[in-house]
Amino acid sequence: MAKRPKTYGLLAEYENSADLYHACERVRDAGYAAWDAHTPFPVHGLEKAMGLRPSIVPWIVCVMGFSGAALGFALQYWASTIAYPLIISAKPYNSYPAFVPVTFELGILLGSFGAVFGMFGLNKLPQLYHSLFNSSRFPRFSDDRFFISIEARDPKYDPERTRRLLESTGATAVEEVED
Amino acid sequence: MSHYVQTQHEHDQDPLEGRTALITGSPSFHQVTEMVAAPIDNPNKAWWLFFMASLSLLGVFGISLAWLLWEGVGIWGHNNPVMWAWPIVNFVFWVGIGHAGTLISAILFLFRQKWRTSINRAAEAMTIFAVICALMFPTIHIGRVWVIYWALPIPNQMQMWPNFRSPLLWDVFAVSTYFTVSLLFWYVGLIPDLATMRDRAKTRIRQVAYGVFALGWRGSHRHWVNYESAYLLLAAMATPLVLSVHSIVSFDFAVSQLPGWHTTIFPPYFVAGAIFSGFGMVLTLLIPLRKWFGLTQIITIKHLENMAKIILLTGCIVGYAYALEFFIAWYSGNPLETFAFVNRAFGDYSWAYWIMWSCNVITPQFIWSKSIRRNPAALFVLSIFVNIGMWFERFVIVVTSLHHDFLPSSWDYFTPTMWDWSTLIGSFGLFFTLFCLFARYLPAIAISEVKGVMPQASPHFGGHKSHRPASGPSRAATPSSHGRSGVMDSVHDEDDAPDSSSASAKVVVTGGAAVARDRSAEDDADVPTRVEPPRAKAEEPAKAEPAKAEPAKAEEPAKAEPAKAEEPAKAEPAKAEPVKAEEPAKAEPVKAEEPAKAEPAKAEEPAKAEPAKAEESAKAEEPAKDEAAKVDADFLFAPPKPKDEGPSGSKE
């Protein structure tokens, strides 16, 4: 069954970050939800123009970091007092001051895993295929162009009105992207 | 809302921050991409030469390791008191070098040092490769390399567990954590640049290779929000980590009870030394790299100078630590401690000790000279001395403390064998081979981060238009946005413009380039007429109000500050009576560079002031007009400190 290519949405291209910033404010105020901005670098303050919530990565890092530290201490306590109790340098089995470095390192290690893999998870990466890559313009997002994509699944999406909105924001080009 | 008449180096100034631009020559974003990616497309001869040389040294390393595994650690020059010797010297040396990368990427990031963006990628790569070299040495030092896993807490058939009270085991955790976190940090920073490489790849192989590691990155700002948060947190965690790692390395020595090692100064002393040697190696690598890869616009003299200053600072800290060790050895009154240090400076290894002093303490003092620290060739030579000096520091610490131990009958002198030397030289082969491959296949500059600190990256560039507030009828009509109103309203906070409707946002411009452009289009003479004497002279009655002012001028301030519209209008020069001719002439040279301000206080001054004679003021205008002719309308709104920005950082 040959399917007719569906539309992913509209992609608008901007020359610079200032135009993109103001366009994002317009799209945000128009009430779209399934849309995004694509930039070569994080444009400062764009999350405000887009009305995004702050990231929850810090919470993941917090939980992971403290779990790592707890795990690190538990490992040392268990190994030194239960699994393999040996008196070394006349120190008690649970010589906790000596356990501080490893506890700290494992806290950092798991916290870092939380930051990186938490970020991947929240961003749903890796995602090697994405409809936006069907656009021939889009690859310039990683070089010197700024884009806004509005998805067709957005309830407010209307091919004509959405296109007019994007065109009115100073986009240098607006195109439809196939899914 | 001020603008100023830009006089010099206007292309090397950041028009938003008014400081020397980090990237010289004002390239476009695309030019930055090409500048960094070009050497990846076409490796030059220098690269091949260097790579082949490194590869040969790597071969030397391979042969040394093979012979070591075949024959055993007896091929080295260890002897009974000096059991740690060469491998541990090399381990500490390489771990120390590995500290600059994370310092640059994490600590300078937390301090918002934007210049780090030009050098952090290469420095992080250097860190990872240096730590790989470092990890080789304790591994081969144990002799039976195949049981190195005993150092890890892995359940095993012997029912044994590592001794967690040993600093050597702390080291295992510290260095491997450091390696892992540095690798993650480096990789996370690489993802956007890998996407850039993917998107500009011309062959399918490259597209797939870069594409797989770019993970499908599409620059989504929803992703950037999480990305930046993760990056910040990695920096926040890597900062204590980098300080802890070399502290723990120093515990290997300080926790033992050996004179010369058992000192509390070791952790900070080691960390300062690590930063010192790390920056030395960064300079050694980056000075040729920027030349051969054509990156002098991105890694500028300013960057080299900043690194040189850090070398000077940490070099002084290291020198202080050397002196303090001696002081404590004497002040403690402990004969063993005193002997260890006197033996260090004047004993069998005094040659090594004084090489250490001259390379680490005396050489960096040349950096006080501005002409030396802005000279890449001089810095390169200097960085080599730093590398040598820091290797000798570790040699002195390890060998001099061990070779004369508590029992004089067992004293001995350590001499490295050929295999000691080949292993050390070979480890440089491993390091440089990895670095060459990095420079050949991965962007050596953090492209997206460099773009992010360029002036045109800011949404404020090209005219500070008023941001549209989120509140208003349009939002009320969209129920879906109510839940986010808290976030949206905060948009308004950073606007310095009063509320404006969406329609007028395009028209009403509250300052910056657009105003300047209008003004210069209407009448060139208007810009100089708005020049005022400095505040210090404001009490003097005379004012250079031009006689030939036009009605249009009265509206200029009105556009900028609607509330003050009438005050400048009062100062119509037509009514003016000439009073003093000399005063405006005196004030004139200063005025030409003084930013014109439409602040209330100043706006009133023309009203009170007695305007000068028409001819005099017309004369006073002329130099100012010349300045105005140079004005590039796009750069007009830079902050008002053009005079402070000397030629620093702009010449190559």
XYZ file of N, CA and C in Angstrom, chain B residues 80-281:
606
model
N 66.332 -1.530 45.272
C 65.561 -1.789 46.479
C 64.987 -0.562 47.166
N 65.744 0.465 47.500
C 64.988 1.580 48.106
C 64.103 2.315 47.090
N 64.540 2.427 45.845
C 63.770 3.215 44.860
C 62.891 2.265 44.065
N 61.796 1.840 44.676
C 60.953 0.857 44.000
C 59.894 1.503 43.127
N 59.576 2.732 43.412
C 58.513 3.372 42.614
C 59.084 3.954 41.325
N 60.132 4.668 41.473
C 60.909 5.197 40.353
C 60.117 5.650 39.138
N 60.633 5.263 37.988
C 60.224 5.820 36.701
C 58.710 5.753 36.417
N 58.081 4.593 36.520
C 56.664 4.556 36.132
C 55.803 5.497 36.962
N 56.115 5.636 38.243
C 55.265 6.487 39.072
C 55.560 7.958 38.760
N 56.805 8.266 38.463
C 57.124 9.631 38.013
C 56.293 9.955 36.777
N 56.296 9.029 35.830
C 55.565 9.270 34.593
C 54.059 9.318 34.821
N 53.592 8.468 35.716
C 52.157 8.479 36.025
C 51.740 9.848 36.550
N 52.459 10.353 37.527
C 52.062 11.635 38.110
C 52.232 12.754 37.078
N 53.273 12.649 36.283
C 53.498 13.646 35.226
C 52.308 13.699 34.270
N 51.878 12.540 33.799
C 50.781 12.536 32.820
C 49.454 12.917 33.455
N 49.212 12.446 34.656
C 47.955 12.847 35.307
C 47.938 14.358 35.494
N 49.083 14.916 35.839
C 49.140 16.369 36.017
C 48.790 17.087 34.737
N 49.344 16.623 33.628
C 49.037 17.257 32.346
C 47.540 17.165 32.062
N 46.991 16.054 32.472
C 45.569 15.868 32.233
C 44.672 16.808 33.000
N 45.233 17.701 33.788
C 44.360 18.555 34.585
C 43.947 19.839 33.908
N 44.713 20.287 32.928
C 44.374 21.578 32.330
C 43.071 21.493 31.561
N 42.846 20.353 30.891
C 41.642 20.245 30.068
C 40.390 20.461 30.875
N 40.284 19.742 31.988
C 39.068 19.879 32.774
C 39.045 21.218 33.493
N 40.222 21.734 33.815
C 40.226 23.073 34.413
C 39.623 24.071 33.425
N 40.072 23.987 32.164
C 39.574 24.927 31.170
C 38.088 24.700 30.934
N 37.718 23.414 30.778
C 36.328 23.184 30.408
C 35.383 23.400 31.579
N 35.807 23.080 32.778
C 34.865 23.152 33.895
C 35.022 24.438 34.718
N 36.218 24.678 35.215
C 36.359 25.794 36.150
C 36.195 27.120 35.415
N 36.815 27.244 34.256
C 36.656 28.496 33.517
C 35.213 28.651 33.026
N 34.545 27.541 32.790
C 33.132 27.617 32.404
C 32.296 28.176 33.549
N 32.564 27.672 34.761
C 31.787 28.166 35.905
C 32.074 29.644 36.161
N 33.293 30.065 35.879
C 33.624 31.478 36.069
C 33.236 32.328 34.866
N 32.562 31.712 33.912
C 32.073 32.426 32.729
C 33.207 33.099 31.950
N 34.335 32.401 31.879
C 35.451 32.920 31.092
C 35.230 32.511 29.645
N 34.701 33.425 28.840
C 34.293 33.030 27.496
C 35.468 32.661 26.609
N 36.662 33.103 26.957
C 37.788 32.784 26.082
C 38.091 31.308 26.063
N 37.543 30.571 27.035
C 37.806 29.148 27.072
C 37.273 28.431 25.841
N 36.245 28.997 25.194
C 35.595 28.271 24.110
C 36.548 27.983 22.952
N 37.569 28.796 22.776
C 38.479 28.559 21.654
C 39.437 27.416 21.936
N 39.663 27.116 23.182
C 40.714 26.147 23.497
C 40.201 24.923 24.232
N 38.932 24.921 24.632
C 38.530 23.840 25.540
C 38.504 22.489 24.856
N 38.071 22.446 23.588
C 37.978 21.139 22.920
C 39.341 20.462 22.872
N 40.334 21.175 22.382
C 41.659 20.573 22.258
C 42.217 20.236 23.639
N 41.958 21.091 24.609
C 42.489 20.829 25.951
C 41.820 19.613 26.572
N 40.523 19.444 26.314
C 39.841 18.270 26.860
C 40.360 17.003 26.208
N 40.580 17.084 24.892
C 41.140 15.919 24.202
C 42.503 15.585 24.798
N 43.294 16.622 25.018
C 44.607 16.428 25.611
C 44.481 15.743 26.971
N 43.501 16.175 27.753
C 43.269 15.566 29.061
C 43.033 14.071 28.943
N 42.145 13.721 28.022
C 41.791 12.309 27.899
C 43.009 11.495 27.491
N 43.773 12.012 26.536
C 44.931 11.250 26.067
C 46.014 11.194 27.148
N 46.159 12.273 27.882
C 47.154 12.266 28.947
C 46.768 11.265 30.029
N 45.460 11.185 30.321
C 45.041 10.240 31.361
C 45.211 8.808 30.867
N 45.004 8.584 29.566
C 45.270 7.244 29.021
C 46.738 6.885 29.245
N 47.630 7.831 28.918
C 49.062 7.581 29.143
C 49.329 7.326 30.621
N 48.690 8.137 31.466
C 48.922 8.000 32.903
C 48.499 6.619 33.381
N 47.342 6.160 32.914
C 46.844 4.873 33.398
C 47.734 3.720 32.956
N 48.475 3.905 31.871
C 49.379 2.833 31.427
C 50.417 2.513 32.500
N 50.899 3.562 33.192
C 52.095 3.364 33.996
C 51.880 2.561 35.272
N 50.872 2.889 36.090
C 50.673 2.008 37.244
C 50.339 0.592 36.803
N 49.647 0.506 35.660
C 49.281 -0.819 35.168
C 50.522 -1.650 34.867
N 51.469 -1.074 34.128
C 52.661 -1.859 33.803
C 53.589 -1.967 35.006
N 53.461 -1.034 35.944
C 54.359 -1.046 37.093
C 54.098 -2.228 38.006
N 52.870 -2.745 37.987
C 52.586 -3.851 38.908
C 53.300 -5.127 38.472
N 53.856 -5.123 37.269
C 54.610 -6.305 36.845
C 53.726 -7.327 36.174
N 52.791 -7.874 36.916
C 51.888 -8.860 36.316
C 50.621 -8.137 35.863
N 50.721 -7.629 34.642
C 49.680 -6.743 34.122
C 48.325 -7.435 34.084
N 48.348 -8.753 33.896
C 47.081 -9.466 33.705
C 46.246 -9.572 34.970
N 46.801 -9.167 36.113
C 45.962 -9.201 37.311
C 45.591 -7.788 37.767
N 45.678 -6.825 36.857
C 45.360 -5.443 37.243
C 43.913 -5.334 37.733
N 43.070 -6.266 37.287
C 41.660 -6.166 37.704
C 41.486 -6.407 39.199
N 42.535 -6.901 39.871
C 42.434 -7.059 41.314
C 42.223 -5.714 42.003
N 42.607 -4.670 41.328
C 42.421 -3.350 41.928
C 40.955 -2.928 41.931
N 40.140 -3.630 41.159
C 38.733 -3.226 41.072
C 37.885 -4.111 41.986
N 36.828 -3.562 42.524
C 35.984 -4.375 43.423
C 35.101 -5.332 42.626
N 35.700 -6.375 42.114
C 34.955 -7.349 41.326
C 34.890 -8.647 42.127
N 33.713 -9.212 42.283
C 33.629 -10.483 43.005
C 34.489 -11.535 42.308
N 35.243 -12.282 43.063
C 36.161 -13.231 42.435
C 36.211 -14.520 43.227
N 36.801 -15.538 42.617
C 36.806 -16.871 43.228
C 37.660 -16.912 44.477
N 38.544 -15.925 44.686
C 39.394 -15.904 45.876
C 38.677 -15.303 47.080
N 37.468 -14.777 46.838
C 36.693 -14.137 47.920
C 37.443 -12.968 48.549
N 38.265 -12.304 47.731
C 39.045 -11.171 48.238
C 38.447 -9.869 47.762
N 38.652 -8.838 48.569
C 38.199 -7.506 48.181
C 39.353 -6.532 48.338
N 39.331 -5.443 47.570
C 40.434 -4.477 47.695
C 40.432 -3.810 49.065
N 41.588 -3.287 49.417
C 41.720 -2.576 50.682
C 41.352 -1.114 50.477
N 40.156 -0.754 50.918
C 39.670 0.602 50.664
C 40.337 1.647 51.543
N 41.233 1.221 52.408
C 41.927 2.218 53.252
C 43.223 2.680 52.606
N 43.509 2.152 51.438
C 44.784 2.479 50.803
C 44.630 3.620 49.799
N 45.504 4.616 49.874
C 45.450 5.706 48.886
C 45.655 5.197 47.467
N 46.345 4.093 47.316
C 46.541 3.570 45.969
C 45.213 3.134 45.367
N 44.349 2.602 46.207
C 43.037 2.218 45.699
C 42.178 3.460 45.448
N 42.321 4.458 46.308
C 41.595 5.711 46.039
C 41.976 6.234 44.658
N 43.253 6.078 44.359
C 43.752 6.521 43.068
C 43.051 5.810 41.922
N 42.863 4.506 42.091
C 42.186 3.740 41.041
C 40.818 4.364 40.772
N 40.112 4.651 41.835
C 38.776 5.228 41.662
C 38.861 6.661 41.134
N 39.777 7.433 41.686
C 39.843 8.845 41.300
C 40.213 8.980 39.828
N 41.254 8.276 39.406
C 41.725 8.470 38.032
C 40.738 7.866 37.039
N 40.163 6.705 37.372
C 39.222 6.145 36.393
C 37.935 6.972 36.346
N 37.499 7.498 37.484
C 36.342 8.401 37.442
C 36.675 9.641 36.635
N 37.863 10.148 36.849
C 38.266 11.347 36.128
C 38.282 11.093 34.628
N 38.803 9.950 34.251
C 38.837 9.614 32.835
C 37.418 9.523 32.269
N 36.556 8.819 32.984
C 35.199 8.632 32.486
C 34.468 9.961 32.376
N 34.566 10.782 33.412
C 33.831 12.046 33.404
C 34.414 12.988 32.344
N 35.735 12.984 32.198
C 36.330 13.836 31.165
C 35.872 13.407 29.781
N 35.796 12.098 29.596
C 35.358 11.583 28.294
C 33.907 11.990 28.023
N 33.063 11.864 29.029
C 31.661 12.236 28.853
C 31.539 13.728 28.564
N 32.279 14.500 29.306
C 32.237 15.951 29.149
C 32.655 16.341 27.728
N 33.707 15.705 27.300
C 34.236 15.968 25.964
C 33.223 15.551 24.908
N 32.648 14.385 25.101
C 31.706 13.872 24.108
C 30.444 14.732 24.059
N 29.940 15.110 25.210
C 28.740 15.955 25.217
C 29.017 17.255 24.479
N 30.200 17.830 24.711
C 30.546 19.053 23.995
C 30.686 18.827 22.504
N 31.056 17.609 22.129
C 31.281 17.315 20.709
C 29.994 17.125 19.926
N 28.925 16.741 20.588
C 27.719 16.330 19.850
C 27.254 17.387 18.837
N 27.084 18.654 19.229
C 26.632 19.636 18.221
C 27.628 19.788 17.077
N 28.907 19.659 17.381
C 29.906 19.815 16.320
C 29.953 18.590 15.419
N 29.689 17.423 16.004
C 29.595 16.240 15.162
C 28.425 16.389 14.196
N 27.343 17.014 14.673
C 26.206 17.263 13.773
C 26.627 18.213 12.659
N 27.438 19.209 12.997
C 27.938 20.115 11.958
C 28.762 19.341 10.941
N 29.619 18.464 11.430
C 30.443 17.678 10.517
C 29.577 16.756 9.666
N 28.558 16.182 10.283
C 27.632 15.321 9.536
C 26.951 16.107 8.420
N 26.503 17.305 8.755
C 25.699 18.063 7.794
C 26.533 18.648 6.663
N 27.829 18.748 6.867
C 28.633 19.272 5.763
C 29.475 18.176 5.115
N 29.231 16.921 5.521
C 30.034 15.817 4.982
C 29.749 15.655 3.497
N 30.797 15.369 2.763
C 30.624 15.211 1.314
C 30.625 13.740 0.919
N 31.142 12.885 1.772
C 31.107 11.461 1.444
C 30.151 10.754 2.396
N 29.619 9.645 1.907
C 28.642 8.886 2.687
C 29.292 8.317 3.954
N 30.530 7.889 3.825
C 31.204 7.276 4.981
C 31.294 8.288 6.117
N 31.707 9.486 5.758
C 31.827 10.523 6.791
C 30.457 10.855 7.368
N 29.483 10.944 6.477
C 28.148 11.316 6.950
C 27.659 10.302 7.977
N 27.873 9.032 7.679
C 27.405 7.997 8.598
C 28.257 8.005 9.866
N 29.577 8.107 9.702
C 30.449 8.041 10.869
C 30.167 9.192 11.831
N 30.117 10.395 11.293
C 29.810 11.522 12.176
C 28.363 11.452 12.655
N 27.480 11.003 11.722
C 26.051 10.981 12.051
C 25.737 10.062 13.214
N 26.385 8.900 13.246
C 26.098 7.953 14.332
C 26.480 8.573 15.665
N 27.642 9.223 15.706
C 28.073 9.792 16.979
C 27.365 11.102 17.301
N 26.793 11.749 16.274
C 26.016 12.963 16.552
C 24.654 12.618 17.124
N 24.289 11.333 17.100
C 23.059 10.841 17.721
C 21.795 11.461 17.131
N 21.874 12.018 15.945
C 20.685 12.649 15.373
C 20.413 14.022 15.940
N 21.431 14.691 16.383
C 21.271 16.037 16.946
C 20.681 16.978 15.898
N 19.657 17.726 16.296
C 19.055 18.640 15.336
C 18.915 20.042 15.909
N 19.770 20.400 16.840
C 19.828 21.774 17.316
C 18.547 22.272 17.954
N 17.685 21.345 18.332
C 16.403 21.745 18.897
C 16.612 22.524 20.193
N 15.900 23.622 20.337
C 16.115 24.365 21.569
C 15.557 23.628 22.773
N 14.558 22.785 22.549
C 14.066 21.962 23.656
C 15.181 21.026 24.112
N 16.019 20.623 23.180
C 17.179 19.808 23.553
C 18.264 20.666 24.190
N 18.464 21.846 23.623
C 19.519 22.714 24.156
C 19.289 23.018 25.637
N 18.025 23.139 26.021
C 17.749 23.483 27.423
C 18.289 22.390 28.337
N 17.988 21.128 27.970
C 18.515 20.020 28.773
C 20.031 19.906 28.625
N 20.465 20.149 27.422
C 21.900 20.029 27.134
C 22.707 21.015 27.971
N 22.247 22.247 27.969
C 22.998 23.256 28.718
C 22.970 22.977 30.204
N 21.837 22.478 30.669
C 21.741 22.139 32.084
C 22.710 21.008 32.413
N 22.735 19.990 31.546
C 23.640 18.867 31.787
C 25.089 19.333 31.730
N 25.377 20.212 30.799
C 26.760 20.679 30.643
C 27.200 21.467 31.871
N 26.303 22.320 32.330
C 26.622 23.115 33.523
C 26.875 22.200 34.721
N 26.022 21.183 34.859
C 26.181 20.296 36.006
C 27.443 19.456 35.889
N 27.761 19.043 34.669
C 29.020 18.319 34.492
C 30.181 19.207 34.907
N 30.109 20.476 34.510
C 31.174 21.403 34.904
C 31.220 21.536 36.415
N 30.049 21.625 37.021
C 29.993 21.802 38.468
C 30.538 20.583 39.190
N 30.348 19.394 38.585
C 30.868 18.189 39.244
C 32.326 17.954 38.899
N 32.711 18.345 37.696
C 34.095 18.115 37.291
C 35.049 19.031 38.053
N 34.547 20.165 38.517
C 35.422 21.093 39.231
C 35.960 20.493 40.527
N 35.075 20.027 41.445
C 35.652 19.356 42.623
C 36.388 18.078 42.245
N 35.948 17.452 41.161
C 36.603 16.203 40.756
C 38.059 16.459 40.386
N 38.274 17.495 39.566
C 39.639 17.732 39.082
C 40.544 18.093 40.257
N 39.980 18.813 41.227
C 40.793 19.144 42.395
C 41.034 17.905 43.252
N 40.029 17.029 43.302
C 40.175 15.834 44.143
C 41.172 14.858 43.541
N 41.217 14.781 42.212
C 42.040 13.734 41.607
C 43.508 13.941 41.944
N 43.988 15.149 41.752
C 45.404 15.313 42.032
C 45.675 15.366 43.529
N 44.662 15.757 44.301
C 44.829 15.642 45.754
C 45.020 14.187 46.137
N 44.218 13.327 45.535
C 44.308 11.904 45.880
C 45.621 11.321 45.366
N 46.047 11.790 44.187
C 47.363 11.351 43.709
C 48.438 11.765 44.723
N 48.281 12.955 45.268
C 49.280 13.391 46.244
C 49.168 12.598 47.538
N 47.976 12.031 47.836
C 47.836 11.187 49.033
C 48.705 9.941 48.919
N 48.927 9.489 47.674
C 49.816 8.337 47.499
C 51.117 8.587 48.236
N 51.531 9.832 48.228
C 52.778 10.203 48.890
C 52.517 10.677 50.323
N 51.577 11.614 50.447
C 51.416 12.311 51.717
C 50.922 11.394 52.826
N 50.154 10.348 52.487
C 49.614 9.477 53.523
C 50.670 8.499 54.011
N 51.724 8.312 53.229
C 52.802 7.444 53.698
C 53.602 8.190 54.768
N 54.485 7.453 55.448
C 55.237 8.103 56.527
C 56.689 8.244 56.159
N 56.914 8.802 54.993
C 58.276 8.944 54.503
C 58.665 10.411 54.543
N 59.822 10.746 55.122
C 60.242 12.149 55.120
C 60.334 12.662 53.689
N 59.844 13.873 53.470
C 59.817 14.421 52.125
C 58.481 14.186 51.421
N 57.734 13.186 51.892
C 56.410 12.930 51.313
C 55.298 13.294 52.294
N 55.582 13.074 53.572
C 54.525 13.146 54.570
C 54.269 14.601 54.955
N 53.710 15.370 54.033
C 53.457 16.781 54.329
C 52.033 17.148 53.946
N 51.465 18.052 54.719
C 50.078 18.440 54.453
C 49.958 19.383 53.272
N 51.066 19.946 52.831
C 50.975 20.895 51.723
C 50.779 20.177 50.383
N 50.979 18.865 50.388
C 50.989 18.157 49.117
C 49.740 18.338 48.245
N 48.532 18.196 48.789
C 47.378 18.318 47.867
C 47.326 19.656 47.119
N 47.351 20.810 47.803
C 47.296 22.044 47.003
C 48.516 22.229 46.109
N 49.659 21.774 46.589
C 50.896 21.904 45.840
C 50.824 21.063 44.560
N 50.279 19.857 44.691
C 50.144 19.006 43.507
C 49.129 19.576 42.529
N 48.044 20.111 43.064
C 47.008 20.642 42.159
C 47.565 21.835 41.387
N 48.262 22.730 42.084
C 48.839 23.888 41.387
C 49.847 23.422 40.341
N 50.654 22.434 40.704
C 51.621 21.912 39.752
C 50.941 21.272 38.556
N 49.827 20.601 38.812
C 49.111 19.947 37.718
C 48.569 20.979 36.739
N 47.999 22.041 37.268
C 47.452 23.081 36.397
C 48.585 23.741 35.611
N 49.669 23.947 36.310
C 50.853 24.547 35.690
C 51.335 23.696 34.513
N 51.526 22.407 34.765
C 52.048 21.560 33.693
C 51.006 21.359 32.611
N 49.731 21.294 33.015
C 48.674 21.110 32.014
C 48.617 22.264 31.045
N 48.674 23.480 31.561
C 48.652 24.626 30.658
C 49.919 24.675 29.821
N 51.033 24.237 30.410
C 52.253 24.152 29.615
C 52.049 23.267 28.402
N 51.429 22.095 28.634
C 51.222 21.177 27.520
C 50.179 21.720 26.541
